[in-house]
CSV table of C-alpha atoms in Angstrom, one decimal:
chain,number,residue,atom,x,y,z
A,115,UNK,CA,-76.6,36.5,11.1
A,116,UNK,CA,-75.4,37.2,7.6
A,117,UNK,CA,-74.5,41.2,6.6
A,118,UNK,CA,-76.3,42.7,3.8
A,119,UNK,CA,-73.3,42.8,1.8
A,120,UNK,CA,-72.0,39.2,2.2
A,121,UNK,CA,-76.0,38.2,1.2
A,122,UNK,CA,-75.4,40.5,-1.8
A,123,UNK,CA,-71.6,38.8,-2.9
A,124,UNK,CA,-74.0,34.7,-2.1
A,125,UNK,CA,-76.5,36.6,-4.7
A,126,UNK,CA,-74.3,37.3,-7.5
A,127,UNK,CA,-71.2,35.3,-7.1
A,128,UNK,CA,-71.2,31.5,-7.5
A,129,UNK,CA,-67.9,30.6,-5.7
A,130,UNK,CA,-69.5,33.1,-3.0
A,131,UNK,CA,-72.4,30.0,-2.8
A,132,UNK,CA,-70.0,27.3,-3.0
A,133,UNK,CA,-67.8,28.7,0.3
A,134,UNK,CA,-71.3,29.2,1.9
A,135,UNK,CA,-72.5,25.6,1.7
A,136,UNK,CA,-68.7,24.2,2.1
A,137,UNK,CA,-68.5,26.6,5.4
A,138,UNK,CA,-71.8,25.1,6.9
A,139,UNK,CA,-70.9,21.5,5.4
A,140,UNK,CA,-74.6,21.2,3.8
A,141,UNK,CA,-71.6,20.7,0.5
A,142,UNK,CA,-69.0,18.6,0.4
A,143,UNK,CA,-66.0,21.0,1.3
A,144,UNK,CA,-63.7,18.5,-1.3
A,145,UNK,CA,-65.9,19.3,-3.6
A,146,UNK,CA,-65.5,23.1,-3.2
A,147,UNK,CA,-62.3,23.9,-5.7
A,148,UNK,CA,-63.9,21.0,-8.3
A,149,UNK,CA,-67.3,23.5,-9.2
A,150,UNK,CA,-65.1,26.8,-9.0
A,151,UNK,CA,-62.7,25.7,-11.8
A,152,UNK,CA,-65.2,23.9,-13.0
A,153,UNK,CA,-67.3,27.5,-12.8
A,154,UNK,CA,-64.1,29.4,-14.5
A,155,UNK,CA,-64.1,26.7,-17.7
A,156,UNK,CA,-67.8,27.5,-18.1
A,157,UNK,CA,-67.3,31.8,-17.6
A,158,UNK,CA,-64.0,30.7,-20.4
A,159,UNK,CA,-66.7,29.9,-23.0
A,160,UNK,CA,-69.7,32.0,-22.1
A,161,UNK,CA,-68.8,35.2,-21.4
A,162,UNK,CA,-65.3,35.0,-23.2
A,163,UNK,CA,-65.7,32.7,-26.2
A,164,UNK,CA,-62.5,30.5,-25.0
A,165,UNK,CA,-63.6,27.6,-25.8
A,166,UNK,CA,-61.3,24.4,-24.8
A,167,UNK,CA,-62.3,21.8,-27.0
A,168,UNK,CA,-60.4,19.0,-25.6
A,169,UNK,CA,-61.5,19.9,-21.9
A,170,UNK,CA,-64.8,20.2,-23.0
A,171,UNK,CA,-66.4,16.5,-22.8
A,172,UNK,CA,-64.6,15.6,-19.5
A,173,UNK,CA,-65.5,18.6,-17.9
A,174,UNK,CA,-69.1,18.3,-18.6
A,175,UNK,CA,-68.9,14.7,-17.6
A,176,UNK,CA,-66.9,15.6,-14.0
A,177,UNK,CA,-69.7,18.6,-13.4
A,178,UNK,CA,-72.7,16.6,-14.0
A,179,UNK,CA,-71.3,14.2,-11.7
A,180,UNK,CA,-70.6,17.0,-9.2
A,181,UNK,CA,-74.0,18.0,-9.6
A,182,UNK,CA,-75.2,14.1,-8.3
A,183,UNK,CA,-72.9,14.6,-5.5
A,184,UNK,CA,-74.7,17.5,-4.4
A,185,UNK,CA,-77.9,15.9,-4.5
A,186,UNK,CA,-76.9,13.0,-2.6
A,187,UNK,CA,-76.3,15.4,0.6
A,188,UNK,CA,-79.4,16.7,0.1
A,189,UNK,CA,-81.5,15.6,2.9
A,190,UNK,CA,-85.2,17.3,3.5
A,191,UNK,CA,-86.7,16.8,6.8
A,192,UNK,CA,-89.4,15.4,5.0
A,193,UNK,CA,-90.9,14.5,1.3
A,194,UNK,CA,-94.4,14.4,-0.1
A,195,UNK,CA,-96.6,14.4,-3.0
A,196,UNK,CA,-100.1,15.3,-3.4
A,197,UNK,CA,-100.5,14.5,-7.0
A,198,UNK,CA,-101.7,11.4,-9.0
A,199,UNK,CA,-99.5,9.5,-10.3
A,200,UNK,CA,-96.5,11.3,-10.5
A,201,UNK,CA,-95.0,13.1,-13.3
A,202,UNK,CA,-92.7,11.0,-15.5
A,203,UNK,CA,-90.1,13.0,-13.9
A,204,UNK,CA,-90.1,11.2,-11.0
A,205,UNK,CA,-92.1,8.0,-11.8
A,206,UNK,CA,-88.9,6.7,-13.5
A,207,UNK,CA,-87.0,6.6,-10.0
A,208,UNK,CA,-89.7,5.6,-8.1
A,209,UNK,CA,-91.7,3.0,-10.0
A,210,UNK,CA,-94.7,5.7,-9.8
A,211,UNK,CA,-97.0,5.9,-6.9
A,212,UNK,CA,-97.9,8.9,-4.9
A,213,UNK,CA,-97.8,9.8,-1.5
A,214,UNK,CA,-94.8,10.2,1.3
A,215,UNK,CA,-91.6,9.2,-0.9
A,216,UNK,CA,-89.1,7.3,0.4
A,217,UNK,CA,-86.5,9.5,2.1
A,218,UNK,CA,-83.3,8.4,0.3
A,219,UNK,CA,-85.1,9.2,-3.4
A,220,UNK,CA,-82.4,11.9,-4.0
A,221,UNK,CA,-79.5,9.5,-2.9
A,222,UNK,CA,-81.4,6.8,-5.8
A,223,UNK,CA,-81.6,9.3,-8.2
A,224,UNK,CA,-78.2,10.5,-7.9
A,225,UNK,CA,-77.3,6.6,-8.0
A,226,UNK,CA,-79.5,5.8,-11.1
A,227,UNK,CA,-78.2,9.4,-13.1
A,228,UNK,CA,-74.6,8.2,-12.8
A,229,UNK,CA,-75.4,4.7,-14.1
A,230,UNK,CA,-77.2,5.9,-16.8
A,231,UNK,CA,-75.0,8.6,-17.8
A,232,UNK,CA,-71.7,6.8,-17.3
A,233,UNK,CA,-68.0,8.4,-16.2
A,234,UNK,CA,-65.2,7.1,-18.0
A,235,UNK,CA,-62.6,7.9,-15.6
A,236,UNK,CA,-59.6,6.9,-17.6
A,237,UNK,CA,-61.3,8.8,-20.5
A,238,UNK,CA,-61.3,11.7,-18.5
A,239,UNK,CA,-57.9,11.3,-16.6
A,240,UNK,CA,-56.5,10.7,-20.2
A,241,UNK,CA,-58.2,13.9,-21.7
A,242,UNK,CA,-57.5,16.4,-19.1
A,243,UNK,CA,-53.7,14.9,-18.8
A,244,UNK,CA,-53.5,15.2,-22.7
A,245,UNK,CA,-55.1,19.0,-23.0
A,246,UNK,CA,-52.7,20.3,-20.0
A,247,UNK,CA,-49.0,18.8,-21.8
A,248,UNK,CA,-50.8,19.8,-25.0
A,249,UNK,CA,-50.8,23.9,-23.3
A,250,UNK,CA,-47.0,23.5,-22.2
A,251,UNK,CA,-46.1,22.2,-25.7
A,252,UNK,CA,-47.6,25.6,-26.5
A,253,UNK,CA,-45.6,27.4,-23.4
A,254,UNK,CA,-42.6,25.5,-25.1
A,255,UNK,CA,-43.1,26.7,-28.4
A,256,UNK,CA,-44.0,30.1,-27.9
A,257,UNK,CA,-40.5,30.7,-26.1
A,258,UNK,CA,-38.7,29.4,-29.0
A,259,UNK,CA,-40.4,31.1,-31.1
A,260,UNK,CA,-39.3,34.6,-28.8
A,261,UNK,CA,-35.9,33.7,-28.9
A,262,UNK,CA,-36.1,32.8,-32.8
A,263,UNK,CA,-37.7,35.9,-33.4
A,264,UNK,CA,-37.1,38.7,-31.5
A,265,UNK,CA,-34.1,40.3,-32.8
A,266,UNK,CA,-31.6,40.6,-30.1
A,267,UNK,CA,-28.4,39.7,-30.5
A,268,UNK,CA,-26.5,36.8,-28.7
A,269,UNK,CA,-29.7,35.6,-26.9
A,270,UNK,CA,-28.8,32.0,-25.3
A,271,UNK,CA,-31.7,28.9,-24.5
A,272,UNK,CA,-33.6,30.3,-21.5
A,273,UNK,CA,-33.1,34.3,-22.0
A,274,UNK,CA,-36.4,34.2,-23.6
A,275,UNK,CA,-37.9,32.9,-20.3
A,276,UNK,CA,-36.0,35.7,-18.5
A,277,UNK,CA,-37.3,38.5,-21.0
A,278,UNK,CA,-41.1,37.7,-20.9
A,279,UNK,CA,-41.1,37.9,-17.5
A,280,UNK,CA,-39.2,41.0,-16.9
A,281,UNK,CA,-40.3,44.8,-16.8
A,282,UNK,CA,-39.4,45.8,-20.6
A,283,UNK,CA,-41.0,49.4,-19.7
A,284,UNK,CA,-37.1,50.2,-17.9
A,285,UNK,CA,-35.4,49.3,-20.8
A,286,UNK,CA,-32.5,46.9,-19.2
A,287,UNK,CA,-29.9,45.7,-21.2
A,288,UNK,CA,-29.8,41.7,-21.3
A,289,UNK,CA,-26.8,41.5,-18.5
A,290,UNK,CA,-29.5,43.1,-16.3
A,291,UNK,CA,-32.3,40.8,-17.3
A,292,UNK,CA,-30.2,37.7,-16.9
A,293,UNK,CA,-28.9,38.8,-13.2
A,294,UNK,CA,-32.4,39.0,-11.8
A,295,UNK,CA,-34.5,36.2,-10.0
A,296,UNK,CA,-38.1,35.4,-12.1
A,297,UNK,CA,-41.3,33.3,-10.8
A,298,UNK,CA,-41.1,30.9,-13.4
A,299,UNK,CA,-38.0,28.7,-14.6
A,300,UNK,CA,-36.9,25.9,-16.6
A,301,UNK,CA,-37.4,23.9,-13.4
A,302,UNK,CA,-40.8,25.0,-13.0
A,303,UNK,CA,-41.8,23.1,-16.3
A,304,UNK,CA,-40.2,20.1,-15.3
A,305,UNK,CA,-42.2,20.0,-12.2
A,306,UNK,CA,-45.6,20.7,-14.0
A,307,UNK,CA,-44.6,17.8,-16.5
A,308,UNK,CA,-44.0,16.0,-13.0
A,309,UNK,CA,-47.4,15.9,-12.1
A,310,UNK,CA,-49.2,15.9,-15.1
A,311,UNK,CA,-48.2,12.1,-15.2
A,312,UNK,CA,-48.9,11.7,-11.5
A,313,UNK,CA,-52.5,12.3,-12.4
A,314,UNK,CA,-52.3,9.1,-14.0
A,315,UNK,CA,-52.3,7.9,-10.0
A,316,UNK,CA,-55.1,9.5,-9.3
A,317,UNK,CA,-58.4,7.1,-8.8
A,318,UNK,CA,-61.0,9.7,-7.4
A,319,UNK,CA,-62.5,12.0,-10.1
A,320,UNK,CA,-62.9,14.9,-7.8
A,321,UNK,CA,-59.3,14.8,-6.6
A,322,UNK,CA,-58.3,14.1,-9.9
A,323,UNK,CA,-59.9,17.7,-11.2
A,324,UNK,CA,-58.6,19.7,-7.7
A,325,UNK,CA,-55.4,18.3,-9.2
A,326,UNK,CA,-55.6,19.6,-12.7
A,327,UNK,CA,-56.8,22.7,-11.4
A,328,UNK,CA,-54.0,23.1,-8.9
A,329,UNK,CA,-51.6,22.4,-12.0
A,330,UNK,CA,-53.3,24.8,-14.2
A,331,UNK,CA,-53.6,27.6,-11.8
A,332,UNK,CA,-49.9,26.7,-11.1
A,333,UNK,CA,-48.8,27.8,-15.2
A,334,UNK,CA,-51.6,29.7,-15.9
A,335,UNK,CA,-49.6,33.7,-15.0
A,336,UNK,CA,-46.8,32.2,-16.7
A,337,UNK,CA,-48.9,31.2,-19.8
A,338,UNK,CA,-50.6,34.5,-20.5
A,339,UNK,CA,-47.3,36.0,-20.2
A,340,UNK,CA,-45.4,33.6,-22.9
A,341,UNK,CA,-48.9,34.1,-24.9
A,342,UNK,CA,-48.7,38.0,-24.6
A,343,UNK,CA,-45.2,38.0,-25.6
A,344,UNK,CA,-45.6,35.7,-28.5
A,345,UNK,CA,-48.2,38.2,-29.8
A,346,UNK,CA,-46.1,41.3,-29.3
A,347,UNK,CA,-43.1,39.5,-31.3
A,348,UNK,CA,-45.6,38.1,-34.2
A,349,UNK,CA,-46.8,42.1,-34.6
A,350,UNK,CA,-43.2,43.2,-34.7
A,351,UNK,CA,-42.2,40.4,-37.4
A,352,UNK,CA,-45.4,41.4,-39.7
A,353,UNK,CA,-44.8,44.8,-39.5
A,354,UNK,CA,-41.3,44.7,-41.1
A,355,UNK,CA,-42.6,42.1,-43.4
A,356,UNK,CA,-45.0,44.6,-44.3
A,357,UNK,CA,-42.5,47.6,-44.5
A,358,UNK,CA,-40.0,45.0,-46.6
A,359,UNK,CA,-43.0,44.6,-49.2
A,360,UNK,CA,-43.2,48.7,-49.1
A,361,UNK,CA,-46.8,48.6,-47.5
């Protein structure tokens, strides 16, 4: 039996549907975590307009391939058609006819799709590798561009790490920011570098995506915060721009 409210959270939430189909293995539990981030790129674009150009093609390539996955589990009890001849939709995997269908025609569709389609997976491996260094670059830069900017006095390389991550609200002077423990540290973005060029290991597309999510989810708090600081500085520089040019 399934409560009201867990039917209603199946209903409206598409990770909800994945962990129901992963829990009662009718989908491929490994392939769980690949349509969720998959899920979040698409919710990025649609409902956000964050669009990530360079993710864009490999993702749409590693989801319709997902997609074939899922159909190859499919397994009805039983297949029939009552028309004649059948619809060009599925003449072109079956040769036409009518009648019982053969009961692996989602497992030949799912075959033939791919084929047709094509997945590059060094293409893909390269693309996704590419757009995740490309987003620490941007971590990178937008810490410099803290510590070149902000306007505090004897600020030293990694201070700027420090500052974005602690609680500015208190007002603590820099001793106290430098003497507390933070999530995130140089270290951190050595590791990420790390396995960003493991992926280059990596021969199975779906691991290959858990993988890039697991890295992106792993920089992602860290990111907003660098990208939320950046902006905060960037205001501050205009506006005394702005008050040096007697706006």
């Amino acid at each position: 039996m399934i409560s009201k409210s867990k039917l209603r959270d199946i209903d409206r939430n598409f990770d909800a549907k994945v962990a129901f189909l992963a829990d009662r293995k009718v989908l491929d539990p490994a392939l769980g975590p690949v349509l969720e981030k998959l899920h979040e790129c698409r919710n990025e674009m649609y409902h956000r307009d964050k669009l990530r150009r360079e993710v864009l093609q490999p993702a749409t390539l590693i989801y319709f391939d997902s997609a074939c996955t899922a159909l190859e589990a499919y397994k009805p009890p039983m297949m029939a058609f009552t028309g004649n001849p059948l619809g060009p939709e599925l003449s072109r995997f079956t040769g036409g006819g009518s009648g019982f269908l053969k009961m692996d025609l989602p497992q030949r569709i799912a075959a033939q799709l791919r084929c047709e389609v094509g997945l590059d997976l060094p293409q893909v491996r390269s693309a996704l590798s590419l757009y995740l260094i490309a987003r620490l670059d941007e971590i990178t830069d937008g810490i410099t561009f803290v510590e070149d900017n902000l306007g505090v006095p004897h600020l030293v390389r990694g201070d700027a790490m420090r500052l974005v991550q602690a609680n500015l609200a208190a007002n603590p002077t820099l001793e106290q920011v430098r003497g507390k423990k933070y999530p995130y540290s140089k270290a951190d973005m050595e590791q990420w570098r790390s396995r960003i060029s493991a992926l280059e290991s990596i021969t199975d597309k779906h691991e290959l995506v858990r993988e890039y999510a697991a890295i992106e989810d792993a920089f992602k708090p860290f990111e907003e915060l660098v990208e939320k600081a950046v902006m905060a500085v960037d205001r501050e520089v205009q506006l005394q721009i702005d008050i040096a040019r007697g706006k």
